[in-house]
Amino acid sequence: MTAGTSQDVTFRAEVRDWLEAQLSGEFAGLRGSGGPGREHEHLQERAAWERRLGEAGWIGIGWPDPRYGRALSLQRQVIFHEEYARAAAPGRLGHIGEQLLVPTLLANGTEEQKERFVPGVAAGEVMWCQGYSEPDAGSDLANVGTRAVLDGDRWVVTGQKIWTSLAHVADWCIVIARTEPGSQRHAGLSFLLVPMDQPGVTVRPIVQLTGTSEFNEVFLDGAVAAAGDVVGEPGQGWRVAMSLLGFERGVSTLGQQIGFARELKAITARARENGAADDPVLADRIVSAWVDLQVMRHTALRTLGSDAAREAPWAANVSKLLWANWHRRLGELAMAVEGAAAVVTSGLPYELTDEQRLFLFSRADTIYGGSNEVQRNVLAERHLGLPRDRA
Ligand SMILES: Cc1cc2nc3c(=O)[nH]c(=O)nc-3n(C[C@H](O)[C@H](O)[C@H](O)COP(=O)(O)OP(=O)(O)OC[C@H]3O[C@@H](n4cnc5c(N)ncnc54)[C@H](O)[C@@H]3O)c2cc1C
């Protein structure tokens, strides 16, 4: 990010100093923890970290409603995310509540819902997960089969969600459910807020390639939600569900790129150290990765603001394709730099190096948040006027 105004420079110093003080003191052990493939680390301490962020007013800095958040400028939000990544501060447990649920509530919820749900997220005390995907509804989300029936003052929810990130630490789940019997596709769905700690909810972690579990299966067997805990009108949940997806990966993209730069730097250092950099093909891949990272950074900076989103409505799809494929290639590069050693775990039974974790987890980057194929379909149909997907 460019230096910005002198107040922005002061703000950056404030964020940096705060993070440095926290991560040298009580939370020193959390530096670098909780990222992809390390989600299981220090769960209790990271929950305490969320509360510390909340106390210090670092949660919801971009929420536009000053009653709840700080409505900071885009520039400052980017600064915060950049400094957070630069300090190797821990992987967030609260990001689904902060970055998806609350913006959706502020845009679509009732005053009562905002008052009830936003303060817990702002304080770093209440964790959320996102129950959209199902075994038969991933890219084709409109095929949701989970049902909810209104029974007096409560919804009774039955179905199965899958790939639900952080469901094992969440207090609440956003559940997209079919509330109009016999309805099809986008019609008749509702956006429900379901408490996780109840007999009708069972969470089963899914072991991923990294040997750890970031996501889960969530079984809803007569799970209960209060009748009023539906965001938007019952039956109109598709619109609200899509509004939430619009909040995915906003300003945090630039912070994410700081993390990417750190990974590339480590791979480059390793290549120098083990001689892989003497191979001109590998050296060329490192240079290409660096060049592409600069292009992504400048593209992200130019397409962040709301004007840019209006002028370039395809930017989010292009950006997802760019970073996800870049990061997957980076994982492959990390393995190439390691050579034959890449296929041996660093310890038994399944201990991985950072590079191995990067390689294995980055295979998921081109799936979640809309797969490569889905992004290309959207670009083809909505922006290039190509024939509709027939799949
Ligand atoms: C790390 C990770 C975290 C996740 N976290 C969450 C979460 O918290 N909450 C949640 O609800 N979901 C989550 N997901 C699920 C994610 O949203 C889905 O994996 C994604 O939508 C794809 O759905 P699917 O896995 O069912 O694959 P499918 O939709 O079955 O797709 C399988 C393959 O077919 C391709 N394909 C599908 N349709 C088409 C088409 N029309 N044309 C061309 N190709 C097509 C896809 O691109 C893919 O390659 C997560 C996924 C991952 C990997």
Tab-separated table of C-alpha atoms and ligand atoms in Angstrom:
chain	number	residue	atom	x	y	z
A	1	MET	CA	0.000	0.000	0.000
A	2	THR	CA	1.227	3.507	-0.633
A	3	ALA	CA	2.304	5.428	2.437
A	4	GLY	CA	-0.968	7.396	2.616
A	5	THR	CA	-1.500	10.497	4.711
A	6	SER	CA	0.645	11.294	7.725
A	7	GLN	CA	-2.298	10.128	9.888
A	8	ASP	CA	-2.196	6.811	8.057
A	9	VAL	CA	1.501	6.537	8.810
A	10	THR	CA	0.724	7.176	12.485
A	11	PHE	CA	-2.079	4.604	12.323
A	12	ARG	CA	0.302	2.023	10.842
A	13	ALA	CA	2.768	2.663	13.659
A	14	GLU	CA	-0.048	2.312	16.208
A	15	VAL	CA	-1.122	-1.068	14.776
A	16	ARG	CA	2.470	-2.288	14.498
A	17	ASP	CA	3.356	-1.257	18.053
A	18	TRP	CA	0.225	-2.833	19.492
A	19	LEU	CA	0.808	-6.131	17.695
A	20	GLU	CA	4.493	-6.129	18.630
A	21	ALA	CA	3.713	-5.518	22.308
A	22	GLN	CA	1.063	-8.265	22.422
A	23	LEU	CA	3.040	-10.801	20.445
A	24	SER	CA	6.204	-10.282	22.459
A	25	GLY	CA	4.348	-10.536	25.743
A	26	GLU	CA	1.525	-12.789	26.830
A	27	PHE	CA	0.745	-14.016	23.316
A	28	ALA	CA	4.342	-14.541	22.115
A	29	GLY	CA	3.731	-18.264	21.594
A	30	LEU	CA	0.991	-17.548	19.068
A	31	ARG	CA	3.178	-15.926	16.426
A	32	GLY	CA	2.799	-17.858	13.186
A	33	SER	CA	0.258	-20.289	14.653
A	34	GLY	CA	-3.158	-21.372	13.422
A	35	GLY	CA	-2.613	-20.962	9.675
A	36	PRO	CA	-3.539	-23.543	7.049
A	37	GLY	CA	-2.556	-26.997	8.240
A	38	ARG	CA	-1.994	-25.618	11.746
A	39	GLU	CA	-5.617	-24.875	12.599
A	40	HIS	CA	-5.558	-27.187	15.601
A	41	GLU	CA	-2.835	-25.213	17.376
A	42	HIS	CA	-3.400	-23.289	20.619
A	43	LEU	CA	-7.188	-23.124	20.356
A	44	GLN	CA	-7.730	-21.776	23.861
A	45	GLU	CA	-4.981	-19.200	23.575
A	46	ARG	CA	-6.274	-18.099	20.199
A	47	ALA	CA	-9.756	-17.700	21.705
A	48	ALA	CA	-8.155	-15.434	24.344
A	49	TRP	CA	-6.388	-13.593	21.501
A	50	GLU	CA	-9.762	-12.946	19.863
A	51	ARG	CA	-10.996	-11.365	23.088
A	52	ARG	CA	-7.848	-9.250	23.298
A	53	LEU	CA	-8.420	-8.009	19.748
A	54	GLY	CA	-11.999	-7.211	20.714
A	55	GLU	CA	-11.040	-5.310	23.889
A	56	ALA	CA	-8.575	-3.216	21.907
A	57	GLY	CA	-11.184	-2.372	19.256
A	58	TRP	CA	-9.503	-4.247	16.416
A	59	ILE	CA	-12.557	-6.303	15.470
A	60	GLY	CA	-14.988	-4.703	13.068
A	61	ILE	CA	-12.747	-1.814	12.082
A	62	GLY	CA	-14.389	-1.735	8.651
A	63	TRP	CA	-18.027	-2.239	9.687
A	64	PRO	CA	-19.812	0.743	8.232
A	65	ASP	CA	-22.190	1.332	11.157
A	66	PRO	CA	-20.289	3.372	13.778
A	67	ARG	CA	-22.654	2.099	16.491
A	68	TYR	CA	-20.909	-1.246	16.190
A	69	GLY	CA	-17.639	-0.844	14.322
A	70	ARG	CA	-15.118	1.884	13.655
A	71	ALA	CA	-16.009	2.569	10.009
A	72	LEU	CA	-12.330	3.101	9.231
A	73	SER	CA	-11.280	4.049	5.724
A	74	LEU	CA	-10.363	1.349	3.260
A	75	GLN	CA	-6.769	2.518	3.451
A	76	ARG	CA	-6.674	1.915	7.196
A	77	GLN	CA	-8.344	-1.458	6.977
A	78	VAL	CA	-5.691	-2.516	4.485
A	79	ILE	CA	-2.980	-1.196	6.788
A	80	PHE	CA	-4.370	-3.241	9.657
A	81	HIS	CA	-4.474	-6.457	7.605
A	82	GLU	CA	-0.986	-5.835	6.227
A	83	GLU	CA	0.491	-5.273	9.665
A	84	TYR	CA	-1.392	-8.266	11.071
A	85	ALA	CA	0.147	-10.499	8.402
A	86	ARG	CA	3.583	-8.882	8.711
A	87	ALA	CA	3.614	-9.576	12.455
A	88	ALA	CA	2.701	-13.242	11.751
A	89	ALA	CA	-0.203	-12.778	14.169
A	90	PRO	CA	-2.226	-15.961	14.696
A	91	GLY	CA	-4.816	-17.380	12.296
A	92	ARG	CA	-8.175	-15.909	13.239
A	93	LEU	CA	-10.919	-17.982	14.824
A	94	GLY	CA	-13.441	-15.174	14.555
A	95	HIS	CA	-13.173	-14.152	10.916
A	96	ILE	CA	-16.451	-15.736	9.771
A	97	GLY	CA	-18.389	-13.721	12.343
A	98	GLU	CA	-16.424	-10.554	11.706
A	99	GLN	CA	-16.075	-10.616	7.946
A	100	LEU	CA	-19.180	-12.501	6.814
A	101	LEU	CA	-21.951	-12.631	9.408
A	102	VAL	CA	-21.841	-9.091	10.760
A	103	PRO	CA	-21.582	-7.278	7.400
A	104	THR	CA	-24.530	-9.398	6.240
A	105	LEU	CA	-26.534	-8.535	9.362
A	106	LEU	CA	-25.721	-4.841	9.070
A	107	ALA	CA	-26.997	-4.908	5.491
A	108	ASN	CA	-30.000	-7.228	5.900
A	109	GLY	CA	-30.765	-7.784	9.599
A	110	THR	CA	-33.301	-6.172	11.886
A	111	GLU	CA	-32.219	-3.742	14.598
A	112	GLU	CA	-32.989	-6.400	17.179
A	113	GLN	CA	-30.749	-8.916	15.386
A	114	LYS	CA	-27.909	-6.410	15.153
A	115	GLU	CA	-28.168	-5.588	18.847
A	116	ARG	CA	-28.228	-9.241	19.792
A	117	PHE	CA	-25.511	-10.649	17.590
A	118	VAL	CA	-22.987	-7.954	16.720
A	119	PRO	CA	-21.572	-7.112	20.199
A	120	GLY	CA	-20.498	-10.729	20.869
A	121	VAL	CA	-18.557	-10.793	17.612
A	122	ALA	CA	-17.068	-7.355	18.280
A	123	ALA	CA	-15.877	-8.520	21.692
A	124	GLY	CA	-14.194	-11.599	20.193
A	125	GLU	CA	-16.367	-13.772	22.403
A	126	VAL	CA	-18.751	-15.442	19.974
A	127	MET	CA	-17.516	-17.603	17.069
A	128	TRP	CA	-19.455	-18.405	13.921
A	129	CYS	CA	-19.292	-20.906	11.097
A	130	GLN	CA	-20.905	-20.941	7.670
A	131	GLY	CA	-23.209	-23.858	6.854
A	132	TYR	CA	-23.790	-23.436	3.138
A	133	SER	CA	-22.267	-26.502	1.419
A	134	GLU	CA	-23.882	-29.919	1.538
A	135	PRO	CA	-22.859	-33.257	0.034
A	136	ASP	CA	-25.088	-32.468	-2.984
A	137	ALA	CA	-24.840	-28.697	-2.933
A	138	GLY	CA	-21.390	-27.162	-3.388
A	139	SER	CA	-20.822	-25.220	-6.598
A	140	ASP	CA	-24.511	-25.817	-7.182
A	141	LEU	CA	-25.570	-24.235	-3.905
A	142	ALA	CA	-29.203	-23.830	-5.027
A	143	ASN	CA	-29.538	-27.590	-4.601
A	144	VAL	CA	-29.607	-27.195	-0.787
A	145	GLY	CA	-31.617	-30.031	0.755
A	146	THR	CA	-31.498	-29.151	4.465
A	147	ARG	CA	-35.056	-28.471	5.586
A	148	ALA	CA	-36.428	-26.244	8.335
A	149	VAL	CA	-40.008	-26.298	9.542
A	150	LEU	CA	-41.593	-23.602	11.692
A	151	ASP	CA	-43.017	-25.197	14.816
A	152	GLY	CA	-44.559	-22.527	17.066
A	153	ASP	CA	-41.788	-20.153	18.078
A	154	ARG	CA	-38.919	-22.178	16.636
A	155	TRP	CA	-37.496	-23.615	13.458
A	156	VAL	CA	-36.711	-27.324	13.498
A	157	VAL	CA	-33.816	-28.012	11.150
A	158	THR	CA	-32.882	-31.335	9.575
A	159	GLY	CA	-30.107	-32.049	7.094
A	160	GLN	CA	-26.368	-32.206	6.624
A	161	LYS	CA	-23.759	-29.573	5.988
A	162	ILE	CA	-20.197	-30.346	4.932
A	163	TRP	CA	-16.802	-28.633	4.657
A	164	THR	CA	-17.918	-26.321	7.477
A	165	SER	CA	-14.770	-24.445	8.508
A	166	LEU	CA	-14.270	-24.020	12.251
A	167	ALA	CA	-17.608	-25.641	13.151
A	168	HIS	CA	-15.699	-27.403	15.942
A	169	VAL	CA	-15.027	-24.086	17.682
A	170	ALA	CA	-18.148	-22.190	16.633
A	171	ASP	CA	-20.968	-21.103	18.942
A	172	TRP	CA	-23.358	-20.397	16.066
A	173	CYS	CA	-23.822	-21.514	12.494
A	174	ILE	CA	-25.317	-19.738	9.514
A	175	VAL	CA	-27.563	-22.385	7.976
A	176	ILE	CA	-29.123	-22.094	4.541
A	177	ALA	CA	-32.223	-24.263	4.686
A	178	ARG	CA	-35.279	-24.946	2.556
A	179	THR	CA	-38.263	-23.570	4.492
A	180	GLU	CA	-40.913	-23.850	1.787
A	181	PRO	CA	-41.740	-27.505	1.195
A	182	GLY	CA	-41.621	-28.433	-2.484
A	183	SER	CA	-39.726	-25.281	-3.453
A	184	GLN	CA	-36.985	-25.578	-6.036
A	185	ARG	CA	-33.568	-24.082	-6.561
A	186	HIS	CA	-33.171	-20.465	-5.357
A	187	ALA	CA	-36.753	-20.074	-4.149
A	188	GLY	CA	-38.003	-21.051	-0.711
A	189	LEU	CA	-34.645	-20.912	1.106
A	190	SER	CA	-34.020	-19.106	4.398
A	191	PHE	CA	-30.915	-17.758	6.122
A	192	LEU	CA	-31.110	-19.132	9.665
A	193	LEU	CA	-28.917	-18.524	12.711
A	194	VAL	CA	-28.556	-21.806	14.587
A	195	PRO	CA	-26.834	-22.288	17.971
A	196	MET	CA	-24.258	-25.091	17.853
A	197	ASP	CA	-24.430	-26.178	21.481
A	198	GLN	CA	-27.612	-28.252	21.410
A	199	PRO	CA	-28.513	-31.942	21.142
A	200	GLY	CA	-29.648	-31.689	17.490
A	201	VAL	CA	-26.208	-30.636	16.226
A	202	THR	CA	-23.330	-33.070	15.737
A	203	VAL	CA	-19.947	-31.944	14.434
A	204	ARG	CA	-17.554	-34.455	12.934
A	205	PRO	CA	-14.114	-33.166	11.880
A	206	ILE	CA	-12.837	-34.169	8.428
A	207	VAL	CA	-9.142	-35.021	8.263
A	208	GLN	CA	-7.549	-33.076	5.423
A	209	LEU	CA	-4.436	-33.710	3.323
A	210	THR	CA	-2.446	-31.790	5.915
A	211	GLY	CA	-3.430	-34.378	8.546
A	212	THR	CA	-5.382	-31.700	10.433
A	213	SER	CA	-9.032	-30.641	10.372
A	214	GLU	CA	-9.995	-27.130	9.469
A	215	PHE	CA	-13.448	-28.182	8.320
A	216	ASN	CA	-16.167	-30.577	9.427
A	217	GLU	CA	-19.351	-32.400	8.664
A	218	VAL	CA	-22.273	-30.889	10.568
A	219	PHE	CA	-25.336	-33.054	11.121
A	220	LEU	CA	-28.590	-31.274	11.937
A	221	ASP	CA	-31.084	-33.669	13.394
A	222	GLY	CA	-34.038	-31.731	14.726
A	223	ALA	CA	-31.757	-28.814	15.590
A	224	VAL	CA	-33.639	-25.787	16.841
A	225	ALA	CA	-33.410	-22.082	15.982
A	226	ALA	CA	-35.639	-19.324	17.369
A	227	ALA	CA	-38.384	-18.259	14.950
A	228	GLY	CA	-36.959	-14.728	14.852
A	229	ASP	CA	-33.433	-15.886	13.998
A	230	VAL	CA	-33.950	-15.712	10.273
A	231	VAL	CA	-32.176	-12.931	8.381
A	232	GLY	CA	-34.324	-11.359	5.680
A	233	GLU	CA	-37.776	-12.712	4.951
A	234	PRO	CA	-38.339	-16.471	5.289
A	235	GLY	CA	-38.130	-17.934	1.785
A	236	GLN	CA	-35.907	-15.066	0.576
A	237	GLY	CA	-32.670	-16.501	1.941
A	238	TRP	CA	-30.932	-16.844	-1.426
A	239	ARG	CA	-30.608	-13.082	-1.739
A	240	VAL	CA	-29.145	-12.809	1.776
A	241	ALA	CA	-26.833	-15.785	1.179
A	242	MET	CA	-25.470	-14.120	-1.961
A	243	SER	CA	-25.092	-10.805	-0.154
A	244	LEU	CA	-22.833	-12.603	2.354
A	245	LEU	CA	-20.665	-14.022	-0.448
A	246	GLY	CA	-20.126	-10.460	-1.659
A	247	PHE	CA	-18.280	-9.767	1.599
A	248	GLU	CA	-15.859	-12.667	1.156
A	249	ARG	CA	-12.237	-11.641	0.763
A	250	GLY	CA	-12.433	-7.903	0.682
A	251	VAL	CA	-9.591	-5.887	2.104
A	252	SER	CA	-7.974	-8.889	3.783
A	253	THR	CA	-6.651	-9.842	0.313
A	254	LEU	CA	-3.752	-7.434	0.727
A	255	GLY	CA	-2.889	-8.892	4.108
A	256	GLN	CA	-3.049	-12.318	2.555
A	257	GLN	CA	-0.519	-11.195	-0.036
A	258	ILE	CA	1.925	-10.209	2.704
A	259	GLY	CA	1.702	-13.827	3.847
A	260	PHE	CA	2.284	-14.982	0.257
A	261	ALA	CA	5.356	-12.749	0.003
A	262	ARG	CA	6.716	-14.256	3.211
A	263	GLU	CA	6.217	-17.779	1.855
A	264	LEU	CA	7.945	-16.896	-1.419
A	265	LYS	CA	10.835	-15.321	0.475
A	266	ALA	CA	11.305	-18.489	2.538
A	267	ILE	CA	11.224	-20.650	-0.605
A	268	THR	CA	13.759	-18.369	-2.308
A	269	ALA	CA	16.074	-18.535	0.707
A	270	ARG	CA	15.755	-22.320	0.765
A	271	ALA	CA	16.594	-22.502	-2.948
A	272	ARG	CA	19.748	-20.481	-2.367
A	273	GLU	CA	20.675	-22.616	0.607
A	274	ASN	CA	20.192	-26.064	-0.958
A	275	GLY	CA	21.494	-25.143	-4.420
A	276	ALA	CA	18.109	-25.435	-6.166
A	277	ALA	CA	18.535	-21.825	-7.306
A	278	ASP	CA	21.426	-22.956	-9.504
A	279	ASP	CA	18.906	-24.745	-11.671
A	280	PRO	CA	17.939	-22.086	-14.240
A	281	VAL	CA	14.433	-23.506	-14.645
A	282	LEU	CA	13.731	-23.243	-10.913
A	283	ALA	CA	15.342	-19.803	-10.753
A	284	ASP	CA	13.039	-18.738	-13.565
A	285	ARG	CA	9.969	-20.059	-11.707
A	286	ILE	CA	10.987	-18.085	-8.621
A	287	VAL	CA	11.333	-14.886	-10.636
A	288	SER	CA	7.989	-15.500	-12.358
A	289	ALA	CA	6.289	-16.087	-9.003
A	290	TRP	CA	7.719	-12.819	-7.701
A	291	VAL	CA	6.615	-10.883	-10.802
A	292	ASP	CA	3.093	-12.325	-10.652
A	293	LEU	CA	2.864	-11.430	-6.960
A	294	GLN	CA	3.676	-7.789	-7.786
A	295	VAL	CA	0.996	-7.807	-10.495
A	296	MET	CA	-1.578	-9.228	-8.065
A	297	ARG	CA	-0.690	-6.646	-5.457
A	298	HIS	CA	-1.077	-3.714	-7.813
A	299	THR	CA	-4.267	-5.159	-9.261
A	300	ALA	CA	-5.710	-5.634	-5.780
A	301	LEU	CA	-4.855	-2.049	-4.823
A	302	ARG	CA	-6.548	-0.695	-7.942
A	303	THR	CA	-9.699	-2.767	-7.660
A	304	LEU	CA	-10.456	-2.443	-3.966
A	305	GLY	CA	-12.676	0.614	-3.635
A	306	SER	CA	-16.406	0.576	-4.261
A	307	ASP	CA	-15.999	2.632	-7.461
A	308	ALA	CA	-13.625	0.034	-8.793
A	309	ALA	CA	-16.151	-2.692	-7.941
A	310	ARG	CA	-18.772	-0.823	-9.989
A	311	GLU	CA	-16.430	-0.187	-12.883
A	312	ALA	CA	-14.973	-3.679	-12.882
A	313	PRO	CA	-17.683	-6.030	-11.586
A	314	TRP	CA	-15.602	-8.982	-12.810
A	315	ALA	CA	-12.627	-8.022	-10.617
A	316	ALA	CA	-13.495	-10.329	-7.705
A	317	ASN	CA	-13.667	-13.353	-10.020
A	318	VAL	CA	-10.432	-12.437	-11.784
A	319	SER	CA	-8.687	-11.785	-8.494
A	320	LYS	CA	-9.825	-15.156	-7.049
A	321	LEU	CA	-8.529	-16.954	-10.136
A	322	LEU	CA	-5.218	-15.084	-9.996
A	323	TRP	CA	-4.375	-15.570	-6.344
A	324	ALA	CA	-5.688	-19.121	-5.969
A	325	ASN	CA	-3.759	-20.422	-8.965
A	326	TRP	CA	-0.672	-18.420	-8.027
A	327	HIS	CA	-0.715	-19.896	-4.542
A	328	ARG	CA	-1.231	-23.435	-5.819
A	329	ARG	CA	1.754	-22.980	-8.152
A	330	LEU	CA	3.766	-21.634	-5.217
A	331	GLY	CA	3.095	-24.877	-3.336
A	332	GLU	CA	4.349	-26.819	-6.349
A	333	LEU	CA	7.432	-24.594	-6.527
A	334	ALA	CA	8.138	-25.218	-2.834
A	335	MET	CA	8.140	-28.958	-3.518
A	336	ALA	CA	10.364	-28.589	-6.581
A	337	VAL	CA	12.877	-26.594	-4.536
A	338	GLU	CA	12.946	-29.332	-1.889
A	339	GLY	CA	13.504	-32.012	-4.519
A	340	ALA	CA	13.228	-35.644	-3.422
A	341	ALA	CA	13.120	-34.616	0.269
A	342	ALA	CA	9.669	-33.117	-0.382
A	343	VAL	CA	8.014	-36.526	-0.340
A	344	VAL	CA	9.337	-37.525	3.090
A	345	THR	CA	7.520	-36.316	6.200
A	346	SER	CA	9.722	-34.488	8.668
A	347	GLY	CA	8.640	-36.709	11.538
A	348	LEU	CA	6.334	-39.602	12.365
A	349	PRO	CA	3.490	-40.228	12.108
A	350	TYR	CA	2.727	-37.282	9.827
A	351	GLU	CA	4.728	-34.222	10.746
A	352	LEU	CA	5.034	-31.755	7.895
A	353	THR	CA	7.395	-28.921	7.086
A	354	ASP	CA	5.906	-25.489	6.369
A	355	GLU	CA	6.565	-26.108	2.660
A	356	GLN	CA	4.725	-29.436	2.680
A	357	ARG	CA	1.798	-27.837	4.500
A	358	LEU	CA	1.750	-25.044	1.955
A	359	PHE	CA	1.748	-27.493	-0.952
A	360	LEU	CA	-0.995	-29.678	0.485
A	361	PHE	CA	-3.316	-26.939	1.734
A	362	SER	CA	-2.962	-24.798	-1.379
A	363	ARG	CA	-4.685	-27.547	-3.378
A	364	ALA	CA	-7.863	-26.278	-1.663
A	365	ASP	CA	-7.367	-22.680	-2.762
A	366	THR	CA	-8.847	-23.311	-6.195
A	367	ILE	CA	-11.942	-24.945	-4.638
A	368	TYR	CA	-13.287	-22.871	-1.738
A	369	GLY	CA	-14.830	-19.447	-2.286
A	370	GLY	CA	-15.845	-20.596	-5.788
A	371	SER	CA	-13.748	-23.097	-7.727
A	372	ASN	CA	-11.686	-22.254	-10.821
A	373	GLU	CA	-14.393	-23.677	-13.072
A	374	VAL	CA	-17.153	-21.720	-11.361
A	375	GLN	CA	-15.187	-18.472	-11.600
A	376	ARG	CA	-14.597	-19.070	-15.301
A	377	ASN	CA	-18.268	-19.892	-15.866
A	378	VAL	CA	-19.286	-16.632	-14.191
A	379	LEU	CA	-16.832	-14.641	-16.304
A	380	ALA	CA	-17.924	-16.431	-19.467
A	381	GLU	CA	-21.660	-15.994	-18.926
A	382	ARG	CA	-21.982	-12.678	-17.131
A	383	HIS	CA	-19.134	-10.705	-18.585
A	384	LEU	CA	-18.263	-12.202	-21.952
A	385	GLY	CA	-21.744	-13.144	-23.172
A	386	LEU	CA	-20.727	-16.737	-23.874
A	387	PRO	CA	-23.353	-19.519	-23.891
A	388	ARG	CA	-24.653	-20.705	-20.526
A	389	ASP	CA	-22.974	-23.647	-18.829
A	390	ARG	CA	-24.851	-26.824	-19.657
A	391	ALA	CA	-23.509	-28.939	-16.749
B	1	LIG	C1	-10.684	-25.374	2.728
B	1	LIG	C2	-12.148	-25.289	2.463
B	1	LIG	C3	-12.969	-24.634	3.363
B	1	LIG	C4	-14.344	-24.570	3.128
B	1	LIG	N1	-15.154	-23.950	4.063
B	1	LIG	C5	-16.484	-23.929	3.863
B	1	LIG	C6	-17.347	-23.372	4.863
B	1	LIG	O1	-16.901	-22.878	5.908
B	1	LIG	N2	-18.686	-23.397	4.653
B	1	LIG	C7	-19.219	-23.939	3.521
B	1	LIG	O2	-20.440	-23.907	3.387
B	1	LIG	N3	-18.443	-24.500	2.565
B	1	LIG	C8	-17.085	-24.506	2.715
B	1	LIG	N4	-16.278	-25.079	1.770
B	1	LIG	C9	-16.904	-25.741	0.639
B	1	LIG	C10	-16.732	-25.055	-0.688
B	1	LIG	O3	-17.555	-23.933	-0.775
B	1	LIG	C11	-17.058	-26.111	-1.759
B	1	LIG	O4	-16.030	-27.085	-1.708
B	1	LIG	C12	-17.144	-25.517	-3.123
B	1	LIG	O5	-18.284	-24.722	-3.239
B	1	LIG	C13	-17.185	-26.626	-4.201
B	1	LIG	O6	-18.219	-27.490	-3.939
B	1	LIG	P1	-17.986	-29.073	-3.860
B	1	LIG	O7	-16.825	-29.335	-2.980
B	1	LIG	O8	-19.283	-29.701	-3.544
B	1	LIG	O9	-17.525	-29.497	-5.316
B	1	LIG	P2	-18.468	-29.683	-6.582
B	1	LIG	O10	-19.384	-28.528	-6.708
B	1	LIG	O11	-19.051	-31.055	-6.532
B	1	LIG	O12	-17.400	-29.600	-7.734
B	1	LIG	C14	-16.519	-30.692	-8.061
B	1	LIG	C15	-15.692	-30.254	-9.271
B	1	LIG	O13	-16.578	-30.011	-10.386
B	1	LIG	C16	-16.406	-28.689	-10.867
B	1	LIG	N5	-17.699	-28.150	-11.265
B	1	LIG	C17	-18.831	-28.072	-10.516
B	1	LIG	N6	-19.827	-27.500	-11.218
B	1	LIG	C18	-19.322	-27.194	-12.432
B	1	LIG	C19	-19.851	-26.582	-13.606
B	1	LIG	N7	-21.106	-26.164	-13.636
B	1	LIG	N8	-19.027	-26.430	-14.660
B	1	LIG	C20	-17.722	-26.842	-14.627
B	1	LIG	N9	-17.181	-27.445	-13.553
B	1	LIG	C21	-17.957	-27.622	-12.468
B	1	LIG	C22	-15.850	-27.901	-9.696
B	1	LIG	O14	-15.131	-26.769	-10.130
B	1	LIG	C23	-14.954	-28.938	-9.044
B	1	LIG	O15	-13.718	-29.000	-9.714
B	1	LIG	C24	-14.904	-25.160	1.970
B	1	LIG	C25	-14.060	-25.810	1.063
B	1	LIG	C26	-12.707	-25.894	1.300
B	1	LIG	C27	-11.847	-26.609	0.304
